[in-house]
Structures are given as structure tokens and as C-alpha cells.
Coordinates of C-alpha atoms in Angstrom, one line a residue:
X1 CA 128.4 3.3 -5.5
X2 CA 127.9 -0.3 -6.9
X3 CA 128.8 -3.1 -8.1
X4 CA 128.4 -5.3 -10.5
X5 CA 130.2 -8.8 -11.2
X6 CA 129.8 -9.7 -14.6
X7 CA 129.6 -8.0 -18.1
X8 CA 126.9 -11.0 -20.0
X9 CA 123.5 -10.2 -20.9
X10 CA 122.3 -10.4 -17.0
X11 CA 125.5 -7.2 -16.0
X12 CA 124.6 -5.4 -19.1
X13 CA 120.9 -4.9 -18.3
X14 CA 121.6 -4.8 -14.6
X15 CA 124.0 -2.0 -15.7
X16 CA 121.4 -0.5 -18.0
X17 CA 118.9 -0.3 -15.0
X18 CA 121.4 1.4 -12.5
X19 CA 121.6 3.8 -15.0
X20 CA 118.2 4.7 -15.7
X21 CA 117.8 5.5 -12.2
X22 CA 121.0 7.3 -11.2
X23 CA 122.6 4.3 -9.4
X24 CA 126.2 5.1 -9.7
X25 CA 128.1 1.7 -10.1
X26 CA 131.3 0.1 -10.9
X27 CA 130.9 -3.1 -13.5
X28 CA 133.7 -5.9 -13.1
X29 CA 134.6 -8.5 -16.5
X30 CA 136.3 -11.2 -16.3
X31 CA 137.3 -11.3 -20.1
X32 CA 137.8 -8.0 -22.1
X33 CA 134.4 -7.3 -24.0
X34 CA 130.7 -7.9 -22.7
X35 CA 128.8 -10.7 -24.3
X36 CA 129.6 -13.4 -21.4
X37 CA 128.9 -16.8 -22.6
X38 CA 128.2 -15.6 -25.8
X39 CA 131.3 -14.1 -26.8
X40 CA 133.0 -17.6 -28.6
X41 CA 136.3 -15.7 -28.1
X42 CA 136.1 -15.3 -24.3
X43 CA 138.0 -18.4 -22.8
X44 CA 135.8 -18.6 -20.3
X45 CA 132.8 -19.3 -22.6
X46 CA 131.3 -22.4 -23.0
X47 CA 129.6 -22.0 -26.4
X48 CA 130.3 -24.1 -29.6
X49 CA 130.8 -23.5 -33.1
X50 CA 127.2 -24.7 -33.9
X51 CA 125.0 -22.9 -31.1
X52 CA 122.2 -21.2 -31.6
X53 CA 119.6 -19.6 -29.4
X54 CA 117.2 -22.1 -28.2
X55 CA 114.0 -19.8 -27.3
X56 CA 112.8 -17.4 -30.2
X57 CA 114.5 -13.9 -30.5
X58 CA 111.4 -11.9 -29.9
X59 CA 110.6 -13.9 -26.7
X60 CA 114.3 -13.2 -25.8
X61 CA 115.0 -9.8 -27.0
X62 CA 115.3 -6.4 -24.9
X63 CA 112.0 -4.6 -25.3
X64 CA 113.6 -1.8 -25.2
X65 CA 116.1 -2.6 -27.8
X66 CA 114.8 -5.6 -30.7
X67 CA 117.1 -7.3 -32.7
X68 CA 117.4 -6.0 -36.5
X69 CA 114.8 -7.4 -38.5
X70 CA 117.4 -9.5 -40.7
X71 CA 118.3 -11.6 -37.6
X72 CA 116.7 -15.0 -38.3
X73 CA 114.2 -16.7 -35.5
X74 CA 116.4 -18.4 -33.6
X75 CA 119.9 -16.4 -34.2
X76 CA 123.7 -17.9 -34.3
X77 CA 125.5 -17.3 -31.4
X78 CA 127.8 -14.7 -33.4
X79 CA 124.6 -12.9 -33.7
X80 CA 123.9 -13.0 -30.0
X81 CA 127.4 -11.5 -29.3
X82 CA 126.7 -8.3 -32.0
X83 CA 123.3 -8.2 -30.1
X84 CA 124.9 -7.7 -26.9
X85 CA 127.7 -5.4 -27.9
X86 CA 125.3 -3.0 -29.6
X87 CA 123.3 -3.0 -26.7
X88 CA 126.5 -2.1 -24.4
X89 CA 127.4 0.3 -26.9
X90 CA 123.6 2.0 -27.5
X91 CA 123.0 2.8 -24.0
X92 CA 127.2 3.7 -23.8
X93 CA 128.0 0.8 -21.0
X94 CA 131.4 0.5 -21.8
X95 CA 132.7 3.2 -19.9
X96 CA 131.5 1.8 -16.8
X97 CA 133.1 -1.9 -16.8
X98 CA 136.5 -2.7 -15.7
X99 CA 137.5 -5.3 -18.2
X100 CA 140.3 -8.3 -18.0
X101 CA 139.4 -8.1 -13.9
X102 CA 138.4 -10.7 -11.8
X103 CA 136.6 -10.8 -8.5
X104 CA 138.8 -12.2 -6.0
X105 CA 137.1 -12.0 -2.9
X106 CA 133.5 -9.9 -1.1
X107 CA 133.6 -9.8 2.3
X108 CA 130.9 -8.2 4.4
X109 CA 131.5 -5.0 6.3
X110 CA 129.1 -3.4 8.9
X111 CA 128.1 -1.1 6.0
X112 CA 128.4 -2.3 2.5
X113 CA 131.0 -4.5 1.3
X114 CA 134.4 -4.7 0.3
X115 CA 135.7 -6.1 -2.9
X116 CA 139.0 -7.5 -4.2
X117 CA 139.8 -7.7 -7.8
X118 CA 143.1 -8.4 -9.8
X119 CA 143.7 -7.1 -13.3
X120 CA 147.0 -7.6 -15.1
X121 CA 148.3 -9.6 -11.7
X122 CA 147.6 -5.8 -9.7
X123 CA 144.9 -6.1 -6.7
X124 CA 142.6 -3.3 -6.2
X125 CA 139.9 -2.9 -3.0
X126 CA 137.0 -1.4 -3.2
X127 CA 134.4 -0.3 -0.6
X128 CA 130.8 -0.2 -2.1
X129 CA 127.1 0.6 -1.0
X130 CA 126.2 -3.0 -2.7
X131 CA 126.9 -5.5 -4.9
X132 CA 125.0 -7.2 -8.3
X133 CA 126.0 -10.6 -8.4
X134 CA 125.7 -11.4 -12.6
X135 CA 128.4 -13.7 -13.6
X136 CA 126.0 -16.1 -14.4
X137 CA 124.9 -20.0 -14.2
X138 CA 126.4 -21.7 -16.8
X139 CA 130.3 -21.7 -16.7
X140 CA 130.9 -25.0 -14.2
X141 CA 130.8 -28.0 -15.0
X142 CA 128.9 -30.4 -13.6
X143 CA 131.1 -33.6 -14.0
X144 CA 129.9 -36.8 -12.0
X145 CA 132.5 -39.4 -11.6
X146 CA 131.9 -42.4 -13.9
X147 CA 131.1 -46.0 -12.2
X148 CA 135.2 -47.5 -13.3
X149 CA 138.3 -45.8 -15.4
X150 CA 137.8 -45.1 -18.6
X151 CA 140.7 -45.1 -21.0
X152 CA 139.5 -42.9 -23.8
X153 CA 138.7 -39.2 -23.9
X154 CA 136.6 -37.9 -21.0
X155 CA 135.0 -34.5 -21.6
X156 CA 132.2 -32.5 -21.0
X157 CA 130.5 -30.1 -23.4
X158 CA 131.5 -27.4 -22.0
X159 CA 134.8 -28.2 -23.5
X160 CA 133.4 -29.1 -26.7
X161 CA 134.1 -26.3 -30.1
X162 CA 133.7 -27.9 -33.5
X163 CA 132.2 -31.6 -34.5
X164 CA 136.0 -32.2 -36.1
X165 CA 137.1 -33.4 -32.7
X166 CA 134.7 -36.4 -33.7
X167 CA 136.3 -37.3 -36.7
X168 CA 136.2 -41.4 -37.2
X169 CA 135.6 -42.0 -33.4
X170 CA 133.3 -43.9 -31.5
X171 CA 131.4 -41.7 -29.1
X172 CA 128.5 -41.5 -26.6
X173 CA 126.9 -38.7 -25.1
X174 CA 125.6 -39.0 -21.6
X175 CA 122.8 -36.3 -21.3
X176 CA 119.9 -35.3 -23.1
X177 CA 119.1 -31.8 -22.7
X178 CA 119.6 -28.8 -25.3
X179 CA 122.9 -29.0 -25.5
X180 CA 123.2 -32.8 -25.8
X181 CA 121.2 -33.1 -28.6
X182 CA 122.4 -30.2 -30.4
X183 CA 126.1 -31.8 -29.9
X184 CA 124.8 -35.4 -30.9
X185 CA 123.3 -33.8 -33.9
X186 CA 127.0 -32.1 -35.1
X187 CA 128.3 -35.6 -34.4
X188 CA 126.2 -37.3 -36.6
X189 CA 128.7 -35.9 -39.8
X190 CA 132.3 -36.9 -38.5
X191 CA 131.6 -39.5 -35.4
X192 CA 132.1 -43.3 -36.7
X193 CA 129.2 -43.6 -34.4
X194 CA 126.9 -41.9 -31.8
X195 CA 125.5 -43.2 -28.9
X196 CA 123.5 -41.4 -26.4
X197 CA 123.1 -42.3 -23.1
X198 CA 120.0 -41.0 -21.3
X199 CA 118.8 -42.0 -17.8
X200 CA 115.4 -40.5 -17.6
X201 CA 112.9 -39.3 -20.1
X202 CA 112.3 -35.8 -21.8
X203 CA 109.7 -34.2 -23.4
X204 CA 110.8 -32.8 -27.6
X205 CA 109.1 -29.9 -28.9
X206 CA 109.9 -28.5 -32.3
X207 CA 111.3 -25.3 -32.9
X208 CA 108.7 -24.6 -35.7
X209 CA 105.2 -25.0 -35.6
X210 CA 103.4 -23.6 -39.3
X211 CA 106.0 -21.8 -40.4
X212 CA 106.6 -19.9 -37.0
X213 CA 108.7 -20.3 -33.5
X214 CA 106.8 -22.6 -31.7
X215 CA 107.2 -20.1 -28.8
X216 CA 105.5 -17.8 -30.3
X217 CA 102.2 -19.9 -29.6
X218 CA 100.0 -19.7 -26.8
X219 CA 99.2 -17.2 -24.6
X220 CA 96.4 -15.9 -26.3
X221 CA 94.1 -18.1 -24.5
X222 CA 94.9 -18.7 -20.8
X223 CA 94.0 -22.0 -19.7
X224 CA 93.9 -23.8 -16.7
X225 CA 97.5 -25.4 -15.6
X226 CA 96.4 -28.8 -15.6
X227 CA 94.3 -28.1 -18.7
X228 CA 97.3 -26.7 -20.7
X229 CA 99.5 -30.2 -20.0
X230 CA 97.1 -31.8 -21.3
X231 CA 96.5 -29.8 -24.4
X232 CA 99.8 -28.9 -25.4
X233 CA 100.9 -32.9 -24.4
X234 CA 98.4 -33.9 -26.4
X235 CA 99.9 -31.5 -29.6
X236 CA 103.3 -32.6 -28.6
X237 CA 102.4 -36.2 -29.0
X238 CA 100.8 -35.8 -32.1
X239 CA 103.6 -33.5 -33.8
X240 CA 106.5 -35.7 -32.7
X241 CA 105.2 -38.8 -31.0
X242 CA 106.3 -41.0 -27.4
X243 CA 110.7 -40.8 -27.1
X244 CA 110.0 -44.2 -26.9
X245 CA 109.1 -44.7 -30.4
X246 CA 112.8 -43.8 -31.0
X247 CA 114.5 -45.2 -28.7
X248 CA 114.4 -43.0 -25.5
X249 CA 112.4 -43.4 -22.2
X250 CA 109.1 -42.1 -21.9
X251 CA 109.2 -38.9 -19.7
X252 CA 107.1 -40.4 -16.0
X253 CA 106.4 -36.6 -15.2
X254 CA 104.0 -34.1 -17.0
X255 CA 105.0 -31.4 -20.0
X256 CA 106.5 -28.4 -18.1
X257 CA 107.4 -29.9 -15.0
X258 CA 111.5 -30.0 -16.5
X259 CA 113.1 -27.6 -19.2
X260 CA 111.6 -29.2 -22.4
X261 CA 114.2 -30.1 -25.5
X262 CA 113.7 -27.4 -28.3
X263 CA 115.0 -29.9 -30.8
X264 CA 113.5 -32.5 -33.6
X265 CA 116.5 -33.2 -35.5
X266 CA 118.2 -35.2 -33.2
X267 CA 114.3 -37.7 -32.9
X268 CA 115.3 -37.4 -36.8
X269 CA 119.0 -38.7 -36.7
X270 CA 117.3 -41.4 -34.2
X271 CA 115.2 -42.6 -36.4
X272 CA 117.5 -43.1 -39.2
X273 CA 119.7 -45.4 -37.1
X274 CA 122.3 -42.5 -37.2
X275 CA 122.0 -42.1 -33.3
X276 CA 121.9 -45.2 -31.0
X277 CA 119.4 -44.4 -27.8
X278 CA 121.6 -46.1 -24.7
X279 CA 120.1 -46.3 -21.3
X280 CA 122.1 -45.5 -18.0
X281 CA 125.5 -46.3 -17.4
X282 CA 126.3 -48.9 -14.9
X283 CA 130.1 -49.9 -15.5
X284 CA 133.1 -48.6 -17.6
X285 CA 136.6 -50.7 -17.7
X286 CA 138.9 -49.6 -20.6
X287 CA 136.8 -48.8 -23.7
X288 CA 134.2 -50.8 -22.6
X289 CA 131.2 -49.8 -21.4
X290 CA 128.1 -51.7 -19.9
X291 CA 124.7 -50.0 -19.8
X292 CA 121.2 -50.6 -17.6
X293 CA 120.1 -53.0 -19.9
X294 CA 123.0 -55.2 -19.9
X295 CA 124.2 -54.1 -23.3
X296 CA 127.7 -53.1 -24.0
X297 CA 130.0 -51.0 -26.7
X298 CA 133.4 -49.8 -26.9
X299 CA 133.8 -45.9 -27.2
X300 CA 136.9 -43.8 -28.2
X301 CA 134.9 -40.7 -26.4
X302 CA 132.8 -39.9 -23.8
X303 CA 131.2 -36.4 -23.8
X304 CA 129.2 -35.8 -21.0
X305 CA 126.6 -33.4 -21.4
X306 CA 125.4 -33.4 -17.7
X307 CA 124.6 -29.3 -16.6
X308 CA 126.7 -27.1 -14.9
X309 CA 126.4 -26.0 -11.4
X310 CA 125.8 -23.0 -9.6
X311 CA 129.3 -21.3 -8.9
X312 CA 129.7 -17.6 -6.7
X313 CA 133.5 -18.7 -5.6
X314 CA 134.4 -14.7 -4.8
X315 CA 131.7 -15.3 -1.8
X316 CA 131.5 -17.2 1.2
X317 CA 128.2 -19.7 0.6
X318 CA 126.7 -18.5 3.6
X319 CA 126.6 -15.3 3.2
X320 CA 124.4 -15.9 -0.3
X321 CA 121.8 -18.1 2.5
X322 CA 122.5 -21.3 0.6
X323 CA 122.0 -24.2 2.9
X324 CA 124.1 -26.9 2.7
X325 CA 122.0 -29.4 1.0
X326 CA 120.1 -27.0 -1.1
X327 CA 120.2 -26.9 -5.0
X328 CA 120.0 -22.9 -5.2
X329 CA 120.7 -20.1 -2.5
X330 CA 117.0 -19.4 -0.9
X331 CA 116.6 -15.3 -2.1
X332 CA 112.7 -14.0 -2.3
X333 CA 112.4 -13.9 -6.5
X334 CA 115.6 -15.8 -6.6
X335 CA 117.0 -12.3 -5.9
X336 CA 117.1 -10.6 -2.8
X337 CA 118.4 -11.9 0.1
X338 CA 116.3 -11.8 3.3
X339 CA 118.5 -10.5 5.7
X340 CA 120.5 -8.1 3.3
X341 CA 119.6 -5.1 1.6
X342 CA 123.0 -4.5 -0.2
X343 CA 123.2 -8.1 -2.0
X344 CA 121.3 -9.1 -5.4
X345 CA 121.7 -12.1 -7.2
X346 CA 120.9 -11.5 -10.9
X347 CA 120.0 -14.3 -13.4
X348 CA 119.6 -17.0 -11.1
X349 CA 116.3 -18.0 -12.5
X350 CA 114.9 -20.3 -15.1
X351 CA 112.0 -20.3 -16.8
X352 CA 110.5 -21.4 -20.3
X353 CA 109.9 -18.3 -22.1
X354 CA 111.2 -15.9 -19.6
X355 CA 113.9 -13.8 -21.7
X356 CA 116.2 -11.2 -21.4
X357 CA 113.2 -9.2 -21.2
X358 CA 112.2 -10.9 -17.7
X359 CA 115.8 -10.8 -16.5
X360 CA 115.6 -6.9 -17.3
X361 CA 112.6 -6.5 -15.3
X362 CA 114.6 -8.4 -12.4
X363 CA 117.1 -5.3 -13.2
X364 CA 114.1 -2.6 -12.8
X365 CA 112.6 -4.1 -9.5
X366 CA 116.2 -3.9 -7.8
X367 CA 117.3 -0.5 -8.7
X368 CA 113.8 0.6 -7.6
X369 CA 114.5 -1.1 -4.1
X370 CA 117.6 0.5 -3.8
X371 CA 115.9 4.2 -4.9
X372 CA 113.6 3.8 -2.5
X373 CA 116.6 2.6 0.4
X374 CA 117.8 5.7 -0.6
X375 CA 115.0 8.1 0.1
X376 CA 114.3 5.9 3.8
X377 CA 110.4 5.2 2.1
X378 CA 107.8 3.3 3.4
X379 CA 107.8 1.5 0.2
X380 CA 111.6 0.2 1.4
X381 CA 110.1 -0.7 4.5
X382 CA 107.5 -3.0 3.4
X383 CA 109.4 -4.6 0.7
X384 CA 112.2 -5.1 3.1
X385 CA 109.4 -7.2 5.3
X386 CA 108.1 -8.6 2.3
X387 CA 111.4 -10.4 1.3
X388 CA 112.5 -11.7 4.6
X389 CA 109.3 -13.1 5.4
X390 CA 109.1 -15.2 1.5
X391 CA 112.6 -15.9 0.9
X392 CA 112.2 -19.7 0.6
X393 CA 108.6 -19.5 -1.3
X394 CA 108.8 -20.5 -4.9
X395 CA 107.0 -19.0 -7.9
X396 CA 106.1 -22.6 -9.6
X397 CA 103.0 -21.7 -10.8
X398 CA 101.6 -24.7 -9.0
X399 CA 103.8 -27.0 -11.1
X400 CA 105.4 -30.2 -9.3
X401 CA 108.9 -29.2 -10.8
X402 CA 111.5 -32.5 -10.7
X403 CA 114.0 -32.5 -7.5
X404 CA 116.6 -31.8 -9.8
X405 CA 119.9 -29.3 -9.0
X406 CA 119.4 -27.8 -12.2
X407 CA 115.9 -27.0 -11.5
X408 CA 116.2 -25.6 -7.8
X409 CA 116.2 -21.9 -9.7
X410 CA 112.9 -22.9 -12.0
X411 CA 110.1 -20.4 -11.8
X412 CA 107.0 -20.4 -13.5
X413 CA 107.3 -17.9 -16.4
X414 CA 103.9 -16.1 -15.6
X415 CA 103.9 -16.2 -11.8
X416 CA 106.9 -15.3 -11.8
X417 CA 107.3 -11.7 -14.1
X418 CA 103.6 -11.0 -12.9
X419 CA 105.0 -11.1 -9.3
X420 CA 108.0 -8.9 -10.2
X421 CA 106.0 -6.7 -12.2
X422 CA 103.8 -5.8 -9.4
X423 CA 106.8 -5.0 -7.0
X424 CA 107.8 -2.3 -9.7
X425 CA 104.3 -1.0 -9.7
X426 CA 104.6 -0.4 -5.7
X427 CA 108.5 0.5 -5.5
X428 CA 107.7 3.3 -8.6
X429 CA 105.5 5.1 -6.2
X430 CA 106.3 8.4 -5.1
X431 CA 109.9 8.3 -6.8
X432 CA 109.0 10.4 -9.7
X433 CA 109.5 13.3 -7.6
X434 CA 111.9 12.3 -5.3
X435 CA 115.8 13.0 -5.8
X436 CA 118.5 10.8 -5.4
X437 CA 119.8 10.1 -2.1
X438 CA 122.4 12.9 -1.4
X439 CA 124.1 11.1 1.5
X440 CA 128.4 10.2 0.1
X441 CA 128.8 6.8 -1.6
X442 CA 131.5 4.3 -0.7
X443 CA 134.8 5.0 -3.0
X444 CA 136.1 2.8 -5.3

């Protein structure tokens, strides 16, 4: 028996996989419905009223299950959540999550693993073949300390809902990634004013391009990587023009070397002198603060918009092979661990363009590891070789990512799924025929 920690998109189609292939498993869900993130209602989200999906829904979607024609390109979150309950509900998932139950503790035994939840203040153990860590990336704050005390509001998006906590105040935004803009954008309509501080410089693409997703372009042609910066830079440049020409520092790295903004409107609301483009922050006292450039405003609220951080608090960091001064745990694929057979990470990875769709295949290549565990193959065996031996290579496609935290998990979209989707072509073999391992699971 398995487990799986976490019921978001990333548990669902690990769940969905397990089943396909006769995995028995256990799911485990911290709030009371699937969805993750994307349920607004689960207090442990950190979506807004205004959120919307930032990639296309047919790079995003299920291949195995689209979205309903009616759902617009880039759906509302509330669609997201329907999405992912109809999903749960299509391939009958339900029955197999605990719900309202959080992962206390996994601790390692000589075989398998032992897991503590609490639901309803009752703790339950379990003993189980494995675990499928899916509780996702996005859920803790990362909150660097600001230079001095500030006396207004302090936040950080993940707190934000609705732009009416803006009403008639003077706020700046520290941050300028998807969420940052999307939130300065909102502010725009209630904020007195809005500032937004950025420290380095980003590349903006438009969401549309002639009418269609912008996503949805390219790939028809494969160029060369250094060929296809310059190209699509080039387009970028044309469609939008420098950040600088609105305010904001020129990006000092090539397009696709950091997670591109998927967002125009807020280059719009710059350019209409309804957002103010502030540089770093070097001092805060009171209301007051004092940016890079020797500049300084008062502000009723600061809303920092600064990422989240990787957080598995139910296990011991060095049992995940996360060295100390490492952004990301170091896992061949950003998945398996080299030393263990019994622990998967799930959804640790970013990627422009990858999808659920990618994520699913992640799904696919580790049930077929653990068929193949089961049936003692030679397929195990060199896979299990495989992994140890690459667990600190990255899939980067030969792109100089930045030496940020919040890129330590970045893959390369095409190196990446090809790479998994040649595992599955090896770890299929000789399964079709083969029944499940017959040997008695862990209990529950």
C-alpha cells in the first residue's frame, strides 16, 4: 500500500496513475475536497479573487481528460477547481482520500515507512510500501525581513483576497512576477496609489498573440536554443518593447533563462502613470520608505509579492537529500531519490509550458517503477542505477537558468518530458503480461 500526501492537481493524477496500474494507495488532504491551491475555500490556499490560469488551458489540461469546450483560454480559478473535482470524480478518486487529515510526521523504517496523521484531533499510524510526496510548492511564504520597521500593513500575497483591502491607501508591491503584476493590476481600481518595487529585470510576454494564447505558438519549427532567444526576443521586443521604456530594469539575462511574466496590462497601467516603477528597497522608518535611487514615498501598505518556498515539514530534510545550502532537494527528474526506492517527490518541477499533462507523465513513470519493483525486473534494476548515478544532473536544456531559489526546480520543458517519456517507454516493457506483485502490502 501507498501513500499519497496531498489531494491538488499533482495527488489527483498521482492517484489516477496508481490506479491505472493496480497500485493500491491511501491519499491524505489536508482540507476536505481536492483542488489544493485551487479550491478559494480551502484555508490553506493561496489564490485570490481575481486569479486566473497563467499558461493556456490546452497546454495545461489532462490529455486524458480536456476541459469543456465553453471554458475560456485562460480559465478563472473557480473553473480550475470544477476542473479538478470532475476529474476526481470521473476516474472515482474520492473514495480513496482521507480528507480534513494532516501529515504529522514520516519516519523511515527498514522497510517502508511509517506515517502519522491527525484528523478531528485523533492520530492514526500507518505502515506503507511508499510514500508520494504531492502537497505542493506554493503554500509558504517567502517573507524577507525588510531593511528597518515599518509601521503600516506588512503582507505578502499569499494573504491577499479581493483589491477592497486597497481601498484609498497608499501601496507598493515588492516583486514582479505573475502574481505581482496581476495584484498591482487589481490595485490599480481602489489603491490611492501603486507603486511597485522591482529589483531586477523581467521579460513580458502577452497572453494573446492574433487572436490566440501566445502558448500556443511555436513548436512547429524547432530551432536552435540560442536561435530561438533570439527570435522570440526579437518578437517580444517588437510586440511590447524594453521594461525600461516603462519604467522597469531591463532584464541583464536572455528570454527563458527565468519564468517569463504572462501579463501586458500591468506595462499598460505603467504607462498611463497609474503604476509607479520603484527600484530596490534600501531603508524603511515609519511610513517612509527610501529606494536604490535615493527616492522616497510614504506607504499605508506593503504587499510583498516575493515567492514562496519549498516546504515538506512532515519529513526530516535529510531524508529528502536536500543539502543544506541547496535551493531544491537533489532527486534524478526532480523525483526519485537516489538512494530510495519507496520515496517520490511529485510536482517539484517548473517549467514554461509543461502542464498538468507533464506532471501526469511524472505520475506514469513512477507507478511504472514501482510495477517493475514489484515483479524484481531488470528494468527496476537499471533504472534503480540510472537514478542514483544522475540525481544532481539537471534537465536545463542547455539554458544558463538564474541562481535563484525559486528556480532550483526549473527544467527545460522539452528535455525534460522527452527524458521522462523515454523512461516510460523502457519501464512499460514486459509489464503487459506481468501480474501484480502478490507478495502482502503494509496495512494502514
Amino acid at each position: 500500500m501507498y501513500a499519497i500526501i496531498g489531494a491538488g492537481p499533482m495527488g489527483l493524477c498521482s492517484a489516477r496513475q496508481l490506479q491505472k496500474h493496480g497500485i493500491p494507495f491511501v491519499g491524505f488532504e489536508l482540507n476536505g475536497d481536492v483542488g489544493g491551491l485551487w479550491d478559494i475555500d480551502n484555508p490553506h490556499s493561496t489564490m485570490y479573487d481575481s486569479a486566473h490560469l497563467i499558461s493556456s488551458k490546452h497546454t495545461t489540461e489532462f490529455s486524458e481528460f480536456p476541459m469543456d469546450a465553453d471554458v475560456a483560454p485562460y480559465p478563472h480559478h473557480s473553473e480550475m477547481r470544477r476542473y479538478f473535482r470532475d476529474y476526481a470524480r470521473h476516474f472515482n478518486l474520492y473514495k480513496h482520500f482521507r480528507f480534513n487529515t494532516r501529515v504529522l510526521h514520516l519516519e523511515r523504517l527498514e522497510r517502508g515507512w511509517k506515517l502519522i496523521s491527525e484528523q478531528d484531533g485523533q492520530r492514526r499510524e500507518g505502515h506503507f510500501d511508499g510514500v508520494l510526496i504531492a502537497n505542493g510548492t506554493l503554500h509558504t511564504p517567502n517573507r524577507p525581513a525588510l531593511p528597518g520597521h515599518f509601521d503600516g500593513e506588512l503582507l505578502h500575497s499569499a494573504e491577499y483576497r479581493s483589491p477592497a483591502m486597497f481601498e484609498g491607501k497608499r501601496v507598493l508591491l515588492v516583486g514582479c512576477g505573475n502574481s505581482a503584476c496581476d495584484i498591482a493590476v487589481d490595485a490599480v481600481h481602489r489603491a490611492a496609489s501603486v507603486d511597485l518595487s522591482v529589483r531586477r529585470g523581467y521579460y513580458f510576454l502577452p497572453k494573446f498573440l492574433l487572436g490566440r494564447p501566445t502558448d500556443t505558438f511555436g513548436g512547429a519549427v524547432k530551432l536552435p536554443r540560442r536561435l530561438k532567444q533570439l527570435v522570440d526576443g526579437l518578437l517580444v521586443r517588437a510586440l511590447v518593447g524594453k521594461p525600461s521604456q516603462y519604467g522597469l530594469p531591463d532584464p541583464d539575462y536572455k528570454l527563458y533563462e527565468s519564468h517569463p511574466v504572462m501579463n501586458s496590462l500591468v506595462l499598460h497601467h505603467l504607462g498611463h502613470g497609474d503604476i509607479t516603477a520603484r527600484p530596490d528597497i534600501t531603508q524603511v522608518e515609519g511610513l517612509r520608505v527610501t529606494f536604490s535611487d535615493g527616492r522616497q514615498a510614504e506607504y499605508d501598505l506593503i504587499l510583498q509579492a516575493t515567492g514562496y518556498k519549498l516546504d515538506y515539514p512532515f519529513i526530516d530534510r535529510a531524508q529528502l537529500n536536500w543539502p543544506e545550502r541547496a535551493g531544491a532537494p537533489q532527486l534524478y527528474l526532480n523525483i526519485f531519490h537516489p538512494e530510495y526506492d519507496d520515496l517520490f517527490m511529485m510536482g517539484m518541477v517548473e517549467a514554461s509550458g509543461l502542464g498538468w499533462q507533464g506532471r501526469a507523465e511524472q505520475a506514469e513513470l513512477v507507478a511504472l517503477y514501482i510495477r517493475q519493483q514489484q515483479v524484481r525486473s531488470a528494468q527496476a534494476e537499471r533504472f534503480r542505477a540510472l537514478k542514483a548515478e544522475r540525481a544532481s544532473q539537471r534537465l536545463d536544456g542547455g539554458y544558463a537558468y538564474l541562481e535563484l531559489e525559486r528556480m532550483a526546480y526549473y527544467v527545460h520543458k522539452d528535455s525534460y518530458r522527452n527524458q521522462v517519456k523515454q523512461h516510460i517507454a523502457e519501464l512499460r516493457q514486459g509489464l503487459e503480461s506481468a501480474q501484480p506483485f502478490a507478495g502482502v502490502p503494509a496495512g494502514t
